[in-house]
XYZ file of C-alpha atoms in Angstrom:
674
model
C -4.303 39.980 56.342
C -8.002 40.051 56.235
C -11.016 42.229 57.143
C -12.583 42.689 60.079
C -15.719 40.623 60.102
C -16.037 37.087 59.666
C -17.723 35.876 56.625
C -20.047 33.211 55.191
C -20.343 32.033 51.635
C -23.582 32.266 49.650
C -26.463 29.758 50.438
C -26.939 28.276 47.119
C -24.985 27.081 43.966
C -22.521 30.196 43.098
C -22.637 32.122 39.726
C -26.199 31.027 38.904
C -24.996 27.572 38.045
C -27.660 25.224 36.996
C -28.178 22.444 39.594
C -30.833 19.666 38.880
C -33.519 19.962 41.752
C -36.233 17.757 42.132
C -38.839 20.266 42.966
C -40.348 23.584 41.594
C -39.374 25.416 44.718
C -36.029 23.893 45.120
C -35.054 24.597 41.336
C -36.422 28.195 41.501
C -34.262 28.802 44.589
C -31.022 27.726 42.687
C -31.197 31.263 41.035
C -32.428 32.884 44.187
C -36.397 33.130 42.948
C -39.278 31.543 44.314
C -42.049 29.156 42.805
C -45.340 29.387 44.568
C -48.922 28.584 43.907
C -52.501 29.907 45.032
C -54.171 27.839 47.860
C -57.443 27.330 49.104
C -57.865 26.812 52.859
C -60.663 24.368 52.423
C -58.645 21.964 50.333
C -55.547 21.717 52.983
C -57.404 18.448 54.050
C -57.199 17.029 50.703
C -54.207 14.635 50.885
C -53.120 14.810 47.183
C -53.462 18.479 47.252
C -51.513 19.006 50.478
C -48.832 16.619 49.489
C -48.063 18.378 46.259
C -48.332 21.943 48.036
C -45.884 20.612 50.809
C -43.468 19.075 48.173
C -43.438 21.263 45.291
C -43.777 25.074 46.486
C -41.792 27.607 48.406
C -44.348 30.480 48.461
C -48.141 30.649 49.070
C -50.621 32.816 47.948
C -54.239 32.636 49.502
C -56.746 32.271 46.868
C -59.433 34.037 48.327
C -59.111 34.111 51.943
C -57.292 37.360 52.242
C -60.000 39.426 50.067
C -62.113 42.114 51.655
C -65.341 40.122 51.703
C -63.502 37.274 53.334
C -61.917 38.962 56.275
C -64.102 42.032 56.873
C -67.713 41.362 55.960
C -69.162 43.850 58.112
C -67.287 47.401 59.074
C -64.747 47.146 61.602
C -65.352 43.182 62.074
C -62.440 41.221 61.022
C -62.221 37.438 60.920
C -58.812 35.864 59.806
C -59.455 32.240 60.518
C -59.463 30.981 56.829
C -56.327 33.031 56.129
C -54.681 32.037 59.385
C -54.806 28.630 58.336
C -53.172 28.979 55.140
C -50.525 31.203 56.765
C -50.059 28.913 59.680
C -49.909 25.728 57.225
C -47.258 27.605 55.117
C -44.954 28.932 57.829
C -44.884 25.608 59.518
C -43.248 24.138 56.438
C -40.893 27.044 55.735
C -43.084 28.354 52.941
C -43.316 32.060 52.489
C -46.637 34.195 51.951
C -47.844 36.648 49.401
C -50.567 38.792 50.737
C -53.704 38.980 48.434
C -55.148 41.495 48.282
C -55.678 44.924 50.214
C -57.676 47.174 47.726
C -59.603 45.736 44.967
C -62.578 46.573 43.363
C -64.210 43.155 43.151
C -65.114 40.799 46.116
C -66.054 43.814 48.082
C -68.660 43.536 50.717
C -71.749 45.604 49.630
C -71.470 48.034 52.401
C -67.780 49.364 51.233
C -69.338 49.831 47.770
C -72.173 51.749 48.885
C -69.807 54.511 50.680
C -70.210 57.993 48.882
C -68.375 60.106 51.534
C -64.768 60.415 50.788
C -63.770 60.851 54.226
C -65.551 57.846 55.247
C -64.083 55.812 52.692
C -60.759 56.854 53.064
C -60.757 56.083 56.937
C -62.297 52.535 55.998
C -59.622 51.588 53.422
C -56.893 52.858 55.509
C -58.051 51.004 58.537
C -58.717 47.623 56.397
C -55.132 48.045 55.203
C -53.398 48.554 58.490
C -55.615 45.996 60.765
C -55.063 43.402 57.972
C -51.173 43.915 57.690
C -50.710 44.520 61.609
C -52.349 41.181 62.003
C -50.043 39.093 59.599
C -46.846 41.442 60.367
C -43.727 39.440 60.114
C -45.355 36.567 57.930
C -45.708 38.138 54.695
C -43.261 38.344 51.977
C -45.130 40.474 49.675
C -48.466 42.361 49.599
C -50.797 43.185 46.683
C -51.575 46.364 48.001
C -53.687 47.541 45.260
C -55.031 44.927 42.583
C -56.328 45.318 39.136
C -56.861 49.565 39.138
C -56.387 50.157 35.620
C -59.160 49.507 32.984
C -58.927 47.404 29.686
C -58.857 48.699 26.371
C -57.151 51.763 25.048
C -57.179 54.474 27.746
C -54.353 53.700 29.737
C -56.199 55.143 32.550
C -57.364 53.910 36.276
C -60.844 51.949 35.927
C -63.950 53.147 37.566
C -64.396 51.901 41.116
C -65.789 52.865 44.357
C -62.103 53.867 45.307
C -61.463 55.896 42.198
C -64.748 57.431 42.134
C -65.026 58.687 45.601
C -61.268 59.170 46.445
C -59.963 60.007 42.970
C -56.636 58.842 41.113
C -54.631 59.621 44.500
C -56.236 56.399 46.322
C -53.465 54.185 44.944
C -50.826 56.244 46.329
C -52.492 56.695 49.600
C -52.952 52.615 49.901
C -49.138 52.391 49.266
C -48.057 55.050 51.914
C -50.545 53.671 54.604
C -49.257 50.147 53.851
C -45.607 51.258 54.279
C -46.616 52.667 57.628
C -48.343 49.314 58.690
C -45.434 47.009 57.801
C -42.017 48.285 56.989
C -40.637 45.203 55.867
C -43.091 43.515 53.731
C -42.641 44.093 49.844
C -45.388 46.462 48.303
C -46.731 45.331 45.118
C -49.287 46.421 42.397
C -50.704 43.646 40.644
C -52.759 43.428 37.350
C -53.705 41.507 34.270
C -53.186 42.319 30.897
C -50.250 44.254 31.309
C -47.594 41.624 29.946
C -47.632 42.874 26.514
C -45.214 46.237 26.330
C -47.293 48.141 23.783
C -50.737 47.820 25.211
C -52.156 50.980 26.595
C -52.942 49.472 29.890
C -49.370 48.219 30.525
C -48.058 51.637 29.719
C -50.674 53.199 32.252
C -49.205 51.021 34.725
C -45.611 51.890 33.903
C -46.223 55.472 33.792
C -47.854 55.056 37.484
C -44.879 53.295 38.569
C -42.216 55.530 36.989
C -44.138 58.594 38.936
C -44.042 56.351 42.105
C -40.296 55.698 42.176
C -39.552 59.336 41.034
C -41.578 60.860 43.989
C -40.555 58.394 46.462
C -43.953 56.676 46.945
C -43.244 53.277 48.456
C -43.504 50.812 45.928
C -41.629 47.600 45.844
C -42.589 45.332 43.173
C -45.154 44.969 40.231
C -47.016 41.570 39.887
C -48.143 40.584 36.399
C -50.834 38.012 36.625
C -50.220 36.094 33.454
C -53.442 34.343 32.798
C -52.416 33.343 29.295
C -54.219 31.999 26.198
C -52.920 28.579 24.487
C -50.167 30.643 22.919
C -48.533 31.637 26.033
C -46.807 35.103 26.957
C -46.527 37.726 24.230
C -43.393 37.926 22.367
C -42.582 41.281 24.393
C -42.977 39.799 27.899
C -39.301 39.748 28.677
C -39.148 43.382 27.472
C -41.978 44.274 29.726
C -40.664 42.578 32.642
C -37.156 44.309 31.898
C -38.538 47.674 31.396
C -40.544 47.650 34.910
C -37.377 46.300 36.510
C -35.349 48.949 35.292
C -37.535 51.743 37.072
C -36.087 50.015 40.459
C -38.855 47.680 41.512
C -39.086 43.794 41.326
C -41.140 42.101 39.052
C -43.180 38.907 39.977
C -45.267 36.540 37.655
C -48.378 36.471 40.276
C -51.011 34.131 39.067
C -49.463 32.050 36.125
C -51.726 29.878 34.188
C -52.017 28.844 30.501
C -54.999 27.309 28.460
C -54.255 23.651 27.675
C -50.497 24.179 29.540
C -48.388 23.932 26.339
C -44.891 23.111 27.294
C -43.536 25.526 24.982
C -45.673 28.302 26.328
C -45.057 27.502 29.914
C -41.053 27.403 29.128
C -41.330 30.990 27.320
C -43.212 32.461 30.647
C -40.397 31.020 33.023
C -37.758 31.895 30.710
C -39.082 35.577 30.314
C -38.631 35.676 34.305
C -35.368 33.762 34.422
C -33.620 36.157 31.915
C -34.624 39.369 33.998
C -32.571 39.578 37.056
C -35.083 41.336 39.270
C -37.956 38.801 38.373
C -37.801 37.351 41.797
C -40.501 34.710 41.455
C -43.219 32.905 39.853
C -46.857 31.956 41.205
C -49.079 29.358 39.496
C -52.609 30.180 40.173
C -53.632 26.583 41.624
C -52.204 23.280 41.923
C -54.195 20.708 39.774
C -56.571 21.444 36.963
C -59.380 20.583 38.799
C -58.523 23.272 41.279
C -58.427 26.175 38.558
C -60.790 28.871 38.042
C -60.710 28.113 34.201
C -62.677 25.047 34.513
C -62.249 23.216 31.378
C -59.012 24.622 30.113
C -56.568 22.348 31.906
C -54.013 25.318 32.495
C -52.102 24.041 35.226
C -48.912 21.864 35.833
C -50.706 18.819 37.549
C -53.833 16.880 36.232
C -57.017 16.348 38.405
C -55.267 13.074 39.646
C -52.080 15.126 41.017
C -49.930 13.701 38.360
C -47.245 15.889 36.696
C -47.892 16.991 33.245
C -45.363 17.486 30.487
C -45.438 21.397 31.389
C -44.105 20.587 34.605
C -40.967 19.322 33.035
C -40.655 22.049 30.594
C -40.778 24.443 33.627
C -38.453 22.680 35.603
C -35.964 22.553 32.548
C -36.611 26.418 32.013
C -35.854 27.077 35.704
C -32.775 25.121 35.615
C -31.226 27.046 32.269
C -29.005 29.687 33.013
C -30.311 33.374 31.710
C -30.097 34.225 28.061
C -27.047 36.333 26.786
C -27.277 39.617 27.846
C -30.643 39.048 28.906
C -31.662 42.489 30.651
C -29.404 44.472 28.065
C -31.093 42.812 24.920
C -34.610 43.631 26.121
C -33.853 46.980 27.263
C -31.848 47.963 24.274
C -35.160 47.315 21.981
C -37.632 49.170 23.984
C -38.058 53.062 24.294
C -36.937 53.487 27.798
C -35.157 56.592 28.517
C -31.517 56.315 29.463
C -31.595 53.453 31.844
C -30.928 50.755 28.928
C -28.167 48.494 29.761
C -25.158 47.819 27.773
C -26.149 46.030 24.521
C -24.503 42.654 23.814
C -22.574 43.805 21.071
C -20.836 46.551 23.099
C -18.700 44.363 25.089
C -16.826 41.450 23.568
C -18.057 37.982 24.417
C -20.877 39.046 26.727
C -22.113 35.760 27.603
C -24.237 33.798 30.206
C -23.131 34.799 33.713
C -21.089 32.106 35.282
C -19.202 31.678 38.633
C -16.409 34.201 39.204
C -13.247 32.360 39.215
C -10.957 32.043 42.489
C -8.052 33.578 40.570
C -7.712 35.802 37.252
C -5.513 36.496 34.259
C -5.743 39.344 32.156
C -4.451 41.110 29.028
C -3.911 44.643 28.878
C -4.420 47.350 26.085
C -1.928 49.604 25.243
C -2.632 53.465 26.372
C -5.908 54.164 25.414
C -6.786 57.767 26.730
C -4.036 60.223 27.738
C -4.432 64.002 28.855
C -5.055 66.689 26.575
C -4.219 70.086 27.928
C -5.788 73.309 25.968
C -5.153 77.150 26.588
C -6.675 77.099 29.885
C -5.897 73.553 31.122
C -2.275 72.086 31.739
C -2.834 68.563 32.482
C -0.234 65.902 33.825
C -2.435 62.825 34.681
C -5.840 61.503 33.604
C -7.107 58.934 36.290
C -9.789 57.685 38.208
C -12.080 56.435 35.512
C -15.585 55.885 35.850
C -17.532 54.405 32.551
C -20.929 53.421 30.993
C -22.291 52.557 27.659
C -25.241 54.416 26.704
C -26.868 55.206 23.316
C -24.343 53.432 21.243
C -21.335 55.324 22.649
C -19.045 54.922 25.542
C -18.923 57.564 28.354
C -16.211 58.306 30.357
C -15.638 60.497 33.407
C -12.049 60.738 34.995
C -9.955 63.264 37.159
C -7.441 65.387 35.617
C -4.738 66.115 37.673
C -1.515 68.522 37.942
C 0.799 70.086 40.671
C -2.105 72.840 41.341
C -4.772 70.223 41.918
C -7.606 68.199 40.639
C -10.825 68.333 38.405
C -12.667 66.364 36.180
C -13.107 65.472 32.542
C -15.726 64.009 30.176
C -15.096 62.399 26.922
C -17.237 59.966 24.825
C -16.709 57.854 21.719
C -18.218 54.756 19.904
C -15.467 52.561 19.993
C -12.324 52.170 22.130
C -10.050 52.487 18.964
C -11.518 56.098 18.733
C -10.686 56.907 22.391
C -7.560 58.706 21.952
C -8.933 61.255 19.556
C -12.172 62.013 21.819
C -12.652 65.714 22.821
C -11.988 66.319 26.130
C -14.791 68.466 27.921
C -13.473 69.758 31.356
C -16.313 69.826 33.868
C -14.974 73.114 35.723
C -16.837 74.782 32.798
C -20.067 73.272 33.900
C -21.878 74.212 37.155
C -19.671 71.550 38.944
C -17.195 74.554 38.850
C -13.488 75.022 39.833
C -11.741 73.678 42.893
C -10.931 70.162 44.058
C -13.332 67.598 42.316
C -11.831 64.068 41.925
C -12.645 60.437 41.662
C -15.739 60.508 39.649
C -18.551 57.557 39.691
C -21.470 57.790 37.321
C -24.717 55.812 37.297
C -28.239 56.266 36.036
C -30.764 56.279 39.180
C -33.772 54.753 37.323
C -36.169 55.701 40.193
C -35.697 59.310 39.247
C -34.504 59.028 35.542
C -31.709 61.018 36.277
C -27.733 60.513 35.981
C -25.660 61.023 39.069
C -22.064 61.756 39.052
C -20.410 61.092 42.494
C -17.283 62.679 43.398
C -15.007 63.893 46.242
C -14.620 67.582 47.206
C -13.351 67.084 50.669
C -16.852 65.861 51.304
C -18.621 63.136 49.316
C -20.660 65.091 46.842
C -22.936 64.925 43.779
C -24.242 66.292 40.689
C -27.072 65.290 38.651
C -27.735 65.558 34.751
C -30.989 64.461 32.654
C -28.460 63.845 29.457
C -25.168 62.231 30.186
C -24.106 63.410 26.853
C -24.381 66.966 27.683
C -21.298 68.014 29.505
C -22.720 71.377 30.525
C -25.818 69.798 31.990
C -24.275 68.860 35.222
C -25.750 70.524 38.410
C -23.614 72.267 41.085
C -22.283 70.327 43.731
C -24.374 68.955 46.551
C -23.125 66.944 49.526
C -24.531 63.678 50.851
C -23.339 64.533 54.405
C -23.536 67.902 56.376
C -19.706 67.134 57.386
C -17.416 64.213 57.686
C -18.855 61.544 59.928
C -17.464 60.997 63.309
C -16.355 57.625 62.870
C -14.232 58.430 59.715
C -12.560 61.746 61.335
C -11.918 59.280 64.523
C -10.071 56.409 62.385
C -8.419 57.895 59.483
C -5.385 59.220 61.153
C -3.072 60.868 58.692
C -4.839 59.668 55.544
C -7.383 61.335 53.672
C -11.271 60.757 52.996
C -11.543 59.682 49.492
C -12.987 57.484 46.692
C -17.149 57.679 47.289
C -18.729 54.825 45.878
C -22.694 54.346 45.671
C -24.596 51.107 44.916
C -28.333 49.970 45.548
C -30.202 47.026 46.107
C -33.901 46.770 45.803
C -34.658 48.732 49.050
C -31.518 50.553 50.118
C -28.625 52.626 48.674
C -25.135 52.282 50.380
C -22.082 54.916 50.212
C -18.678 53.365 50.682
C -15.556 55.497 51.237
C -12.025 54.919 52.053
C -9.464 56.770 54.113
C -5.833 55.551 52.929
C -5.583 54.288 56.499
C -6.766 50.541 56.255
C -10.558 51.287 56.454
C -13.452 51.049 54.278
C -16.634 52.930 55.387
C -20.308 52.220 54.417
C -23.311 54.399 55.135
C -26.911 53.523 54.339
C -30.128 55.208 53.121
C -33.362 53.943 51.535
C -33.965 54.077 47.909
C -36.920 56.449 48.626
C -34.685 58.864 50.476
C -31.760 58.992 48.235
C -29.726 60.970 47.828
C -30.596 62.132 51.060
C -30.562 60.267 54.528
C -27.285 58.584 54.527
C -26.712 57.514 58.242
C -25.468 54.713 60.200
C -21.904 54.952 58.879
C -19.737 52.052 59.861
C -16.457 50.399 59.145
C -17.321 47.664 56.720
C -13.897 46.127 56.353
C -10.458 47.110 57.817
C -6.776 45.942 57.867
C -4.087 46.561 60.148
C -1.817 47.198 57.279
C -3.147 50.660 55.970
C -1.580 49.538 52.604
C -3.572 46.526 52.130
C -6.814 48.366 52.024
C -5.955 51.667 50.719
C -8.669 53.221 48.616
C -10.369 53.189 45.272
C -12.938 50.581 46.568
C -15.794 49.271 43.909
C -18.820 47.148 44.945
C -20.540 45.451 42.156
C -23.918 43.120 41.689
C -23.003 39.942 39.820
C -25.623 39.371 37.151
C -27.929 36.524 37.783
C -26.736 35.516 41.321
C -27.088 36.887 44.739
C -23.422 37.669 44.950
C -21.905 41.028 45.329
C -17.864 41.531 44.205
C -15.837 44.077 46.164
C -12.557 45.413 44.854
C -10.034 47.348 46.835
C -6.844 48.995 45.758
C -3.861 48.049 47.589
C -0.199 49.002 47.680
C 2.165 45.999 47.453
C 5.432 45.021 49.091
C 6.947 46.437 45.975
C 5.512 49.847 46.254
C 3.255 49.168 43.146
C -0.734 49.242 43.196
C -2.838 46.421 42.695
C -6.467 45.263 43.540
C -7.536 42.472 46.045
C -11.182 41.340 45.961
C -13.903 39.760 48.342
C -17.463 38.430 47.448
C -20.670 38.535 49.701
C -24.398 37.888 49.478
C -25.057 41.269 50.683
C -24.059 44.794 50.151
C -23.409 44.934 53.855
C -21.433 41.993 54.017
C -19.769 40.057 55.650
C -16.922 39.699 53.001
C -15.370 36.325 51.813
C -12.044 36.704 50.341
C -11.762 35.858 46.543
C -8.560 36.661 44.847
C -7.052 38.928 47.688
C -3.376 38.282 48.133
C -0.140 39.585 46.422
C 0.357 36.199 45.090
C -3.139 35.624 43.993
C -4.596 39.122 43.316
C -7.643 40.482 41.565
C -5.362 42.548 39.165
C -1.813 43.000 39.734
C 1.099 43.361 37.060
C 1.953 39.805 38.091
C -1.093 38.521 36.337
C -1.617 40.689 33.653
C 0.013 40.475 30.265
C 0.869 43.146 27.828
C 0.803 42.175 24.379
C 1.908 45.587 23.252
C 4.533 46.142 25.600
C 4.421 46.593 29.571
C 3.778 50.236 29.797
C 2.869 50.242 33.407
C 3.841 47.884 36.608
C 0.851 49.594 38.382
C -2.774 48.602 38.285
C -4.615 51.440 40.025
C -7.948 53.100 40.436
C -10.537 52.204 37.629
C -14.061 50.367 37.251
C -15.482 47.200 35.757
C -17.334 47.439 32.491
C -20.873 47.155 33.615
C -23.655 45.157 32.071
C -26.248 47.925 33.014
C -26.097 51.493 33.706
C -28.392 51.887 36.757
C -27.852 52.077 40.447
C -27.529 48.330 41.024
C -23.872 48.519 39.191
C -24.625 45.168 37.813
C -21.702 43.304 36.108
C -21.559 40.050 33.678
C -19.094 37.751 35.082
C -18.096 36.544 31.668
C -14.625 38.072 30.507
C -14.642 40.810 33.050
C -13.080 44.118 31.440
C -11.624 46.690 33.622
C -10.710 50.446 32.580
C -7.922 51.356 34.997
C -4.998 53.993 35.506
C -1.465 53.184 35.067
C 1.842 55.091 34.555
C 5.327 54.571 33.300
C 7.255 52.500 35.604
C 10.174 55.183 35.991
C 7.942 57.735 36.696
C 8.217 59.749 40.204
C 7.942 63.059 41.906
C 5.143 65.220 43.168
C 2.343 62.805 43.384
C -0.452 65.490 41.627
C 1.967 65.651 38.726
C 2.321 61.929 38.048
C 1.647 60.922 34.450
C -1.313 58.642 34.976
C -2.842 57.221 31.605
C -5.929 54.854 31.168
C -5.576 51.415 29.660
C -8.242 48.508 29.661
C -7.847 44.815 30.979
C -9.650 41.908 29.550
C -9.971 38.762 31.333
C -8.237 35.696 29.680
C -9.392 32.998 31.854
C -13.393 33.481 32.024
C -15.378 30.550 33.007
C -18.064 30.797 30.306
């Protein structure tokens, strides 16, 4: 049996494996990144220059040709000739293009700087953005929408400029909203220099702006760090800075890298900082040869004046080829004062090492029962099931369904170590605003753009509650619904099944809501990051099986750290009537899904590939969650020594389904390739 759609594998080495390529662009592409350079149109006829450009780079940024004074010297009169030369040269060779830049206080024609009327300047700015983006629509990967808008020094505020002085601080937001209207596909970036050191006031000012934009749905997709470094290279906190911005839900890019004297160590450190942050999507050096650099005499680039590779070139190649540092995002975030979005520290999960390719078969050890129901004066609990788990602020936080013959609700508990799980206090969430009644199958994650924890669960609809503090069980909001009613496609296909097990995961642009129907169908809806939690539409059947029990319920989707890969798990009921998990992979949340370990003879997790050193307490491996490397909406896992918190029950148990004595245990992978 298989899913409905045909599938193709990833288009690069799986699992972030190091592949020794021969050019900068090809080596960066092995980890899903780009390596680009700034280009001058007038140098394209230089044979040595063009040869290196065409061979080494897979991203191009026009150095000056897209700046305001180059394309709109007089009001309303646009000349894209020089910019078109660069764009056409790049696209003809399969290179992508960064647009640089739309709104900048420098290299402005005098007529713009002389505008004093707000209405006039607003019209001029928006027309410049719209006309420029419309001309290049479909040809630009990322636009630097606003460039260098923050002041140097200790203020952390916007710099004085004609835009700031006449339009006020809101001009940046207006520029981004105008840009999104002009081109819905291009990534929209804020770009600046001297924002690489985390503690600097300028860095913090930009961070606050991006955090505010993401919280309010202002369309910003990426932040560019120019990275014009002195001979010592990047500050020690550079990786922390990249990680902290990425945790807000934006991509980060090194956009104008050059380093005085081109130290091999300094260049390697800059590249490694990007390589170790999953959402650092690429690096651009600001020029090709030292003689092409704006920093004349500092020899800051990777090729000398004759076009020969310098020692820094090989250090960059080696840094690009290296796998990411252990728990890279986690370590950086754990050391920074970023609220609630911090990833799991390396010490929290045993053997959290560099990510590797997922194997094609799995073996596991299971703990004994770690968590059992705890009844109290007002709660008689038979089963503890459907766990969701994150590690935050030095504690494990577990949410689960509590069940008895009368129905379902949810419980929260926390503890510092799994050995303490059995004694943890059970906080019943029907005492919070979540309320009484049917609430089941929780999923918890931190939605970084809003700095808010979300608890997703089923109520007969797909529902959610929010909480600023995951550790406060009374802080959850009343249930809200993702849909006004069950989508027609689900109602039409679930037959005598039930609409269950909602699961949310987001990439850099969109959020996806998966659900099951106990009838062989997996459904997927979609909305934008900016609209979430609203706007879920376009519900489709993401996968299906003619055997309803082979694609039953409890679907999980995860992003595999340091790869372009996603992992799908779905609970099935085997030919022996016991629960187990099948698995697939894809290079997109939207599929198609390629079988990984998905049969009864080669399952992801089944009693047949699980050992029980303390004695076999269950032959069902049922609804649970993988331990994540991050707590945010990307649901990122590290592929090294996976761990899965699951529900099981005594092999002899039977009777009323709601009364089954489910308990929670932890699987630990024993055949890791790391």
